Amino acid sequence: MSQEQADLLPLPDEVDPQRRLLISAVLAGGFALAVQPVTAATIHTDSDGLVAGWHKAGPDLLLYAARPAQGSQWPVVLVVQEIFGVHEHIQDVCRRLAKQGYLAVAPELFLRQGDARGYPDTATLIANVVSKVPDAQVLADLDACLEYARVLGGDSTRAAITGFCWGGRITWLYAAHNPRIKAGAAWYGRLQGQETALTPRHPVAVAPQLKVPVLGLYGGKDSGIPLDSVATMKTALQQGSSGSEFVVYPDAGHAFNADYRPSYHAPSAEDGWRRMLQWFRRHGV
């Protein structure tokens, strides 16, 4: 039995029963709030030619991974979720990346705080789960995922990160945290915010010290991330030497890549995806 096959087996009996219930819920399906209403534009990427599925990298680390069925030593892309967890859309993003020759790894980053599924509205989800997740925990989990990617046959010396909304902010922070990754692509991630014990720094604060080149993909009609916030981030980046860049799509709002939601803006999403792949390859991933 391979290590990969072993990691897909049930967790040992000593795993906390509450944690076991959370893991079972994650494996059972998606988050209804995130995927309703499903739009006609929803993209489904099949698993033909891929190995895709869930892995238990430890009691507190559950991840979805997709990779080509043939070969090994694939470049690695860490995929960071929205607030809704690793539901079908994020899994599909992993499969899309795998079709491009990557090992894509998406960890369930809220597992210690609770299950994102079943909440009636985003405000309750944020209050009960998302707001309780420390940045330090997230960054450590991503470090562990990058290490685990080697178990799955990935080449962690050629690694990038991408994330959406909540995960877009984390993309900037992880690029500052781990200068060994080659590139990042942040989709409409918040750039500024209140400093707290759990979220002590935001992207604007880390921008001057950033070494990893990050491509920021943002919507000109995003009411939650105004253009003056993007301008502030650009100014902060100019104080450093990361070579990061922004693309702002004037006709797109927030979550323009979320093809399962009415916010989806196909021209911007398709162009952003193309630019992201070019960005990764340009920087050796």
Coordinates of C-alpha atoms in Angstrom, one line a residue:
M1 CA 0.0 0.0 0.0
S2 CA 1.4 3.4 -0.9
Q3 CA 1.6 6.3 1.5
E4 CA -1.0 8.1 -0.6
Q5 CA -3.4 5.2 -0.3
A6 CA -2.8 5.0 3.5
D7 CA -3.6 8.6 4.0
L8 CA -7.0 8.1 2.5
L9 CA -8.0 5.5 5.1
P10 CA -10.2 6.5 8.2
L11 CA -8.5 8.3 11.0
P12 CA -7.4 6.2 14.0
D13 CA -9.7 5.6 16.9
E14 CA -7.9 8.1 19.2
V15 CA -9.0 11.1 17.0
D16 CA -11.4 13.3 19.0
P17 CA -15.0 12.3 18.2
Q18 CA -16.0 15.9 17.6
R19 CA -13.2 16.2 15.1
R20 CA -14.3 13.0 13.5
L21 CA -17.8 14.4 13.0
L22 CA -16.4 17.5 11.3
I23 CA -14.2 15.5 9.0
S24 CA -17.2 13.3 8.1
A25 CA -19.3 16.4 7.3
V26 CA -16.5 17.8 5.1
L27 CA -16.2 14.6 3.2
A28 CA -19.9 14.2 2.8
G29 CA -20.5 17.2 0.6
G30 CA -20.6 20.9 -0.1
F31 CA -21.8 24.0 1.7
A32 CA -25.4 24.9 0.7
L33 CA -25.0 28.6 1.3
A34 CA -22.0 28.7 -1.0
V35 CA -23.6 26.9 -3.9
Q36 CA -27.1 28.3 -4.1
P37 CA -28.3 29.3 -6.5
V38 CA -26.1 27.3 -8.9
T39 CA -25.8 29.3 -12.1
A40 CA -25.9 28.0 -15.7
A41 CA -22.2 29.1 -15.9
T42 CA -21.0 26.6 -13.3
I43 CA -17.9 24.8 -14.6
H44 CA -17.3 21.1 -13.9
T45 CA -13.9 19.7 -14.6
D46 CA -13.8 15.9 -14.8
S47 CA -11.1 13.7 -13.3
D48 CA -10.2 11.9 -16.5
G49 CA -6.4 11.5 -16.5
L50 CA -6.2 12.7 -12.9
V51 CA -5.9 11.4 -9.4
A52 CA -8.2 13.5 -7.2
G53 CA -9.6 13.1 -3.7
W54 CA -9.4 13.8 0.0
H55 CA -6.3 13.1 2.2
K56 CA -5.9 13.1 5.9
A57 CA -2.4 14.6 6.5
G58 CA -3.0 14.5 10.3
P59 CA -5.8 14.8 12.9
D60 CA -6.1 18.6 12.2
L61 CA -5.2 18.7 8.5
L62 CA -7.6 17.5 5.9
L63 CA -7.0 18.4 2.3
Y64 CA -8.3 17.9 -1.2
A65 CA -5.6 17.2 -3.8
A66 CA -5.6 16.7 -7.6
R67 CA -2.7 15.7 -9.8
P68 CA -2.0 14.1 -13.2
A69 CA -2.4 10.3 -13.1
Q70 CA 1.0 9.9 -14.8
G71 CA 4.4 11.1 -13.9
S72 CA 5.8 12.6 -10.6
Q73 CA 7.5 15.7 -9.3
W74 CA 4.8 18.0 -10.4
P75 CA 5.0 21.6 -9.5
V76 CA 2.8 22.4 -6.5
V77 CA 0.0 25.0 -6.2
L78 CA -1.6 25.7 -2.8
V79 CA -5.2 26.6 -3.3
V80 CA -6.8 28.7 -0.5
Q81 CA -10.5 28.6 0.0
E82 CA -13.2 31.2 0.3
I83 CA -15.0 31.5 3.6
F84 CA -17.2 28.5 2.5
G85 CA -14.5 25.9 2.9
V86 CA -13.2 23.5 0.3
H87 CA -16.5 22.9 -1.5
E88 CA -17.0 21.7 -5.1
H89 CA -15.9 25.0 -6.7
I90 CA -12.5 24.9 -4.9
Q91 CA -12.2 21.2 -5.7
D92 CA -12.9 22.1 -9.4
V93 CA -10.2 24.7 -9.3
C94 CA -7.8 22.0 -8.1
R95 CA -8.8 19.7 -11.0
R96 CA -8.3 22.6 -13.5
L97 CA -4.8 23.1 -12.2
A98 CA -4.1 19.4 -12.3
K99 CA -5.1 19.4 -16.0
Q100 CA -2.3 21.9 -16.5
G101 CA 0.2 19.6 -15.0
Y102 CA 0.2 20.7 -11.3
L103 CA -0.3 19.0 -8.0
A104 CA -3.0 21.3 -6.6
V105 CA -3.6 21.0 -2.8
A106 CA -6.5 22.7 -1.0
P107 CA -6.6 22.3 2.8
E108 CA -9.7 22.7 5.0
L109 CA -8.4 25.6 7.0
F110 CA -11.3 26.0 9.4
L111 CA -11.3 22.4 10.6
R112 CA -10.3 23.2 14.2
Q113 CA -12.9 26.0 14.5
G114 CA -15.9 24.2 13.0
D115 CA -17.6 23.2 9.8
A116 CA -18.5 25.9 7.3
R117 CA -21.5 23.8 6.1
G118 CA -25.0 24.3 7.3
Y119 CA -24.9 28.0 8.3
P120 CA -28.0 29.9 7.2
D121 CA -26.1 33.1 6.2
T122 CA -22.6 34.4 5.8
A123 CA -22.8 36.7 8.8
T124 CA -23.4 33.8 11.1
L125 CA -20.7 31.8 9.4
I126 CA -18.2 34.6 9.9
A127 CA -19.2 35.2 13.5
N128 CA -19.1 31.5 14.5
V129 CA -16.2 30.1 12.5
V130 CA -14.2 32.5 10.2
S131 CA -13.6 35.2 12.8
K132 CA -12.1 32.6 15.2
V133 CA -9.4 31.4 12.8
P134 CA -5.9 32.7 13.7
D135 CA -3.6 33.8 10.8
A136 CA -0.7 32.0 12.5
Q137 CA -2.7 28.7 12.4
V138 CA -3.5 29.1 8.7
L139 CA 0.1 29.9 7.8
A140 CA 1.4 26.9 9.7
D141 CA -1.2 24.6 8.1
L142 CA -0.1 25.8 4.6
D143 CA 3.5 25.1 5.6
A144 CA 2.4 21.6 6.5
C145 CA 0.5 21.2 3.2
L146 CA 3.5 22.2 1.3
E147 CA 5.6 19.5 3.1
Y148 CA 2.8 16.9 2.6
A149 CA 2.8 17.7 -1.1
R150 CA 6.2 15.9 -1.3
V151 CA 4.4 12.7 0.0
L152 CA 2.0 13.0 -2.9
G153 CA 4.9 13.2 -5.4
G154 CA 5.0 17.0 -5.8
D155 CA 8.1 19.1 -6.2
S156 CA 7.8 21.6 -3.3
T157 CA 10.8 23.6 -4.6
R158 CA 8.5 24.7 -7.5
A159 CA 5.5 25.9 -5.6
A160 CA 3.0 28.7 -5.9
I161 CA -0.1 29.8 -4.0
T162 CA -3.5 31.1 -5.1
G163 CA -6.6 32.0 -3.1
F164 CA -10.0 33.5 -3.5
C165 CA -11.7 36.2 -1.3
W166 CA -10.7 35.2 2.2
G167 CA -8.0 33.1 0.6
G168 CA -6.9 36.0 -1.5
R169 CA -5.8 37.9 1.6
I170 CA -4.1 34.7 2.9
T171 CA -2.2 34.5 -0.4
W172 CA -0.5 37.8 0.2
L173 CA 0.3 36.9 3.8
Y174 CA 1.7 33.5 2.9
A175 CA 3.8 34.9 0.2
A176 CA 5.4 37.2 2.9
H177 CA 5.6 34.3 5.4
N178 CA 7.3 31.8 3.1
P179 CA 9.8 33.5 0.6
R180 CA 10.7 30.0 -0.7
I181 CA 7.6 29.8 -2.9
K182 CA 8.0 31.1 -6.4
A183 CA 4.8 33.1 -7.0
G184 CA 1.3 33.9 -5.9
A185 CA -2.0 34.9 -7.4
A186 CA -4.5 36.7 -5.1
W187 CA -8.1 36.9 -6.3
Y188 CA -10.0 39.8 -4.8
G189 CA -8.5 39.3 -1.3
R190 CA -8.9 42.0 1.3
L191 CA -5.9 44.3 1.5
Q192 CA -6.6 46.3 4.7
G193 CA -8.4 45.7 7.9
Q194 CA -8.4 46.0 11.7
E195 CA -5.4 44.6 13.4
T196 CA -6.4 42.0 16.1
A197 CA -4.7 39.3 18.1
L198 CA -5.9 36.7 15.5
T199 CA -5.2 38.9 12.4
P200 CA -2.2 41.1 13.5
R201 CA -1.1 42.1 10.0
H202 CA -2.8 42.7 6.6
P203 CA -1.4 42.7 3.1
V204 CA -0.7 46.4 3.0
A205 CA 1.5 46.0 6.1
V206 CA 3.7 43.2 4.7
A207 CA 3.9 44.6 1.1
P208 CA 7.2 46.5 1.6
Q209 CA 9.0 43.4 2.8
L210 CA 7.5 41.0 0.2
K211 CA 10.0 39.0 -1.8
V212 CA 7.6 36.7 -3.7
P213 CA 5.9 38.1 -6.8
V214 CA 2.2 38.1 -6.4
L215 CA -0.4 38.8 -9.1
G216 CA -3.4 40.6 -7.7
L217 CA -6.6 40.0 -9.6
Y218 CA -9.3 42.5 -8.6
G219 CA -12.7 43.8 -9.7
G220 CA -13.2 47.5 -10.4
K221 CA -16.8 47.2 -9.1
D222 CA -15.9 45.4 -5.9
S223 CA -17.8 47.4 -3.2
G224 CA -15.9 45.5 -0.4
I225 CA -12.4 46.3 -1.8
P226 CA -12.5 49.9 -3.1
L227 CA -10.0 51.1 -5.7
D228 CA -8.3 53.4 -3.2
S229 CA -7.4 50.2 -1.2
V230 CA -5.8 48.8 -4.3
A231 CA -4.0 52.1 -4.8
T232 CA -2.7 52.0 -1.3
M233 CA -1.4 48.5 -1.8
K234 CA 0.3 49.4 -5.0
T235 CA 2.1 52.3 -3.2
A236 CA 3.2 49.9 -0.4
L237 CA 4.5 47.4 -2.9
Q238 CA 6.6 50.1 -4.6
Q239 CA 8.6 50.3 -1.3
G240 CA 9.8 46.8 -1.9
S241 CA 11.2 44.7 -4.7
S242 CA 8.8 41.7 -5.1
G243 CA 7.8 42.6 -8.7
S244 CA 4.1 42.1 -7.8
E245 CA 1.5 43.4 -10.2
F246 CA -2.2 44.1 -10.2
V247 CA -4.9 43.6 -12.9
V248 CA -8.2 45.4 -12.2
Y249 CA -11.1 44.4 -14.3
P250 CA -13.4 47.4 -14.6
D251 CA -16.6 45.5 -15.2
A252 CA -16.1 42.9 -12.5
G253 CA -17.3 42.9 -8.9
H254 CA -16.3 40.8 -6.0
A255 CA -16.0 37.0 -6.5
F256 CA -15.9 37.3 -10.3
N257 CA -14.3 33.9 -10.6
A258 CA -17.0 32.1 -8.6
D259 CA -18.8 30.5 -11.6
Y260 CA -21.4 29.0 -9.3
R261 CA -22.7 32.4 -8.1
P262 CA -24.4 35.4 -9.8
S263 CA -21.2 37.4 -9.2
Y264 CA -19.4 35.4 -11.9
H265 CA -18.0 37.6 -14.7
A266 CA -16.8 35.2 -17.4
P267 CA -14.5 37.6 -19.5
S268 CA -12.7 38.7 -16.4
A269 CA -12.5 35.2 -14.9
E270 CA -11.1 33.7 -18.1
D271 CA -8.5 36.4 -18.5
G272 CA -7.5 36.2 -14.9
W273 CA -7.0 32.4 -15.1
R274 CA -4.9 32.8 -18.3
R275 CA -2.8 35.5 -16.6
M276 CA -2.4 33.4 -13.5
L277 CA -1.0 30.4 -15.4
Q278 CA 1.3 32.7 -17.4
W279 CA 2.5 34.3 -14.1
F280 CA 3.3 30.9 -12.5
R281 CA 5.2 29.7 -15.5
R282 CA 7.0 33.0 -15.9
H283 CA 8.3 32.6 -12.3
G284 CA 9.3 28.9 -12.7
V285 CA 6.3 27.1 -11.4

